XYZ file of C-alpha atoms in Angstrom:
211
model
C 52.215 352.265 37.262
C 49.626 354.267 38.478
C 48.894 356.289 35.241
C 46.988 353.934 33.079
C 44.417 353.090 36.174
C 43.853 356.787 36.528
C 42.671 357.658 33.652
C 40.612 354.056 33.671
C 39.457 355.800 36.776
C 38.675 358.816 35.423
C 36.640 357.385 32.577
C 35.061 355.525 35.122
C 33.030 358.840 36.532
C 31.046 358.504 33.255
C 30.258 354.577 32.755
C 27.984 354.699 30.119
C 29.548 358.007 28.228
C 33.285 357.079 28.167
C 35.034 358.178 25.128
C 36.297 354.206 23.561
C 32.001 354.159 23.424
C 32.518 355.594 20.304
C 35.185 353.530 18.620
C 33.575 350.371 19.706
C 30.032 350.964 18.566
C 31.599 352.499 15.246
C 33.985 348.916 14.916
C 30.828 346.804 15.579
C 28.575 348.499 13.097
C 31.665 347.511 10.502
C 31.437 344.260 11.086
C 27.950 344.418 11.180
C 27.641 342.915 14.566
C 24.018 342.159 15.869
C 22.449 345.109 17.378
C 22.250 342.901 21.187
C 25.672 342.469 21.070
C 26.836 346.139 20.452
C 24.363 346.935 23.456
C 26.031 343.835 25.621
C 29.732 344.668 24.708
C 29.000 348.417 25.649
C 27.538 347.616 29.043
C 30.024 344.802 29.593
C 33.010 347.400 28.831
C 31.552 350.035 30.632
C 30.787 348.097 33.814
C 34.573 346.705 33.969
C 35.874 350.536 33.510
C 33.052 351.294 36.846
C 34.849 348.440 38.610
C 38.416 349.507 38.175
C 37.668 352.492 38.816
C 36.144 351.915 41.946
C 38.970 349.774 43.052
C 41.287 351.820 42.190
C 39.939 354.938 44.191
C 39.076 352.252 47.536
C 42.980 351.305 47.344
C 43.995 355.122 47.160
C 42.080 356.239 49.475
C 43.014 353.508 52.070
C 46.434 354.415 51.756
C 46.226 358.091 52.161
C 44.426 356.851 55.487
C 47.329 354.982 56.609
C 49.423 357.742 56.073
C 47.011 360.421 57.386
C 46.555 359.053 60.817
C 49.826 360.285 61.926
C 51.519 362.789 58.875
C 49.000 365.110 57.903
C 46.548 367.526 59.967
C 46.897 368.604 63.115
C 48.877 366.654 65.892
C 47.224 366.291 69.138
C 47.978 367.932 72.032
C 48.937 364.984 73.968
C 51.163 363.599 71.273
C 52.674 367.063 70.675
C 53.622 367.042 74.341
C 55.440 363.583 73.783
C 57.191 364.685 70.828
C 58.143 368.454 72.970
C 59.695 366.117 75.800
C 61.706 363.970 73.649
C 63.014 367.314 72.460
C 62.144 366.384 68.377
C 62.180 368.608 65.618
C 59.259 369.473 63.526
C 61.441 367.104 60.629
C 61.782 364.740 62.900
C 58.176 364.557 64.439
C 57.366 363.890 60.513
C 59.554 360.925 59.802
C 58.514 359.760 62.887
C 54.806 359.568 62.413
C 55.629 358.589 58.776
C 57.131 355.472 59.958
C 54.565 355.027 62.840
C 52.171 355.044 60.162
C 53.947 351.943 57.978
C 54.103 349.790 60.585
C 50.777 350.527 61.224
C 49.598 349.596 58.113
C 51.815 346.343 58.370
C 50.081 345.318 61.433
C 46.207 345.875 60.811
C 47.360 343.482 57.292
C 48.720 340.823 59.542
C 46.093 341.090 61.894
C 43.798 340.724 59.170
C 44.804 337.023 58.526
C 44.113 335.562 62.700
C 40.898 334.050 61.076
C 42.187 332.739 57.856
C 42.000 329.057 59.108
C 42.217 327.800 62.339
C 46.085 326.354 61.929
C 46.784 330.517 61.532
C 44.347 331.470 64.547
C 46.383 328.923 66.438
C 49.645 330.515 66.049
C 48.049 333.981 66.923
C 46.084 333.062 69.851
C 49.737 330.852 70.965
C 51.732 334.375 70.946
C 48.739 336.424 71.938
C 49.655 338.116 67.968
C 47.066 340.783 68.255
C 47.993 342.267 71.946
C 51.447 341.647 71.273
C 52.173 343.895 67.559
C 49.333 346.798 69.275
C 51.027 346.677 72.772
C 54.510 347.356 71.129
C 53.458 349.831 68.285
C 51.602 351.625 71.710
C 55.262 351.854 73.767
C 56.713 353.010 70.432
C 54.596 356.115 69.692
C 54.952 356.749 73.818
C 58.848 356.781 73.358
C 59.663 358.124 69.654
C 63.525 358.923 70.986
C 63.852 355.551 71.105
C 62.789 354.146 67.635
C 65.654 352.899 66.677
C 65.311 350.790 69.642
C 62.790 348.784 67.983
C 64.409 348.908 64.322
C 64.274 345.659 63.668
C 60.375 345.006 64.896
C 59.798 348.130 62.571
C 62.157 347.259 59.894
C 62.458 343.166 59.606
C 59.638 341.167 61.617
C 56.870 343.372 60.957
C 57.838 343.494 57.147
C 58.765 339.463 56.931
C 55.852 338.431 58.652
C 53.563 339.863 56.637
C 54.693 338.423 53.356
C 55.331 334.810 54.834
C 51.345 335.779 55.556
C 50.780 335.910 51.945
C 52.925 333.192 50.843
C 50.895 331.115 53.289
C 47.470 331.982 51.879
C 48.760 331.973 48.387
C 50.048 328.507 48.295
C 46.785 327.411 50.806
C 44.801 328.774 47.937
C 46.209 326.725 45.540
C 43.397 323.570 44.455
C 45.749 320.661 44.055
C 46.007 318.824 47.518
C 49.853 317.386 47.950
C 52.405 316.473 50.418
C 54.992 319.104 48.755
C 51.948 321.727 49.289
C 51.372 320.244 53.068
C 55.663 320.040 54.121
C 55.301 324.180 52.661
C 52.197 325.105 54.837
C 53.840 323.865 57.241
C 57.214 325.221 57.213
C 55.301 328.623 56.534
C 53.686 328.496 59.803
C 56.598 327.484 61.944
C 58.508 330.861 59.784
C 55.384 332.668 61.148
C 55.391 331.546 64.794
C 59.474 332.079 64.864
C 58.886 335.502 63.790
C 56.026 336.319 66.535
C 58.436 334.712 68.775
C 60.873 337.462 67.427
C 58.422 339.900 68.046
C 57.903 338.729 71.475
C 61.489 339.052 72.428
C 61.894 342.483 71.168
C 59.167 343.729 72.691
C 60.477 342.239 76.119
C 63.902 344.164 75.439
C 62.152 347.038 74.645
C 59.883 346.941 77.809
C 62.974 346.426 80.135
C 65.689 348.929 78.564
C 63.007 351.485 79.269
C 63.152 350.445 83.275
């Protein structure tokens, strides 16, 4: 998948050089295209291969920093010291942070939509959504012997919610003003407020097994 935008992203480094430059400007000169519209077609290619590529290198690098926060360099003491108690291997520590780091990057994308519109910051604000998913990913990464424990925050609501998030902006989005559109916003949001209530509730568990 990733192939054809990396080498986009490649040719990208050299915006006004890139190699189909060539082709193109020989093609227009066949069809004896004006000379402003070899220049604009050029520019207008080049520029689109610059924004890929750009794009492209943003969404990469995001996700190695995802990932980076808790698999690669060095651990911190105080972590290492959590990990030593709980008596985890070195293979373990690593699929450990590897999920920790997942679920991160599910949460800071749901937590991204509490503004979207105010019938979303409603349903946040009602289950306290942003002090609720950091609060539990927090007693989590304090207790990794326990993670499956919280399997199905980690594996299910965290997952679910986030894509009932997108459905819910993706339909929103959509220009044509209906009561079919309305009855699905609104069955969207009730999905997303059962699901924070689902969070809720597992964190509760979670909180009291650990008493």
């Amino acid at each position: 998948m990733y192939r054809p935008l990396r080498y986009i992203a490649k040719l990208g480094q050299y915006p006004l050089y890139w190699p189909m430059n060539l082709p193109l400007l020989t093609l227009l000169l066949i069809l004896d295209a004006p000379y402003y519209q070899i220049a604009f077609w050029i520019i207008a290619l080049s520029f689109l291969v610059f924004i890929v590529k750009n794009s492209f290198c943003s969404n990469i690098a995001a996700s190695k920093d995802y990932h980076g926060r808790y698999r690669l360099g060095r651990i911190p003491k105080s972590r290492k010291q959590i990990y030593d108690s709980a008596n985890l291997t070195d293979q373990e520590i690593q699929f450990f942070r590897s999920e920790m780091a997942e679920s991160l990057a599910h949460i800071e994308t749901i937590l991204n939509f509490e503004n979207y519109n105010t019938h979303l910051n409603m349903v946040f604000k009602r289950y306290d959504m942003s002090i609720l998913l950091k609060s539990y990913f927090q007693a989590i990464t304090l207790a990794p012997y326990r993670l499956s424990q919280a399997s199905d925050f980690l594996y299910q609501i965290l997952p679910n919610l986030e894509n009932v998030l997108k459905q819910y902006t993706n339909i929103n989005q959509e220009m044509h003003r209906s009561p079919k559109k309305i009855q699905a916003l609104t069955n969207l949001r009730e999905e997303i407020a059962n699901l924070a209530e689902q969070a809720q509730e597992s964190f509760e568990h979670f909180i009291q097994d650990s008493k």
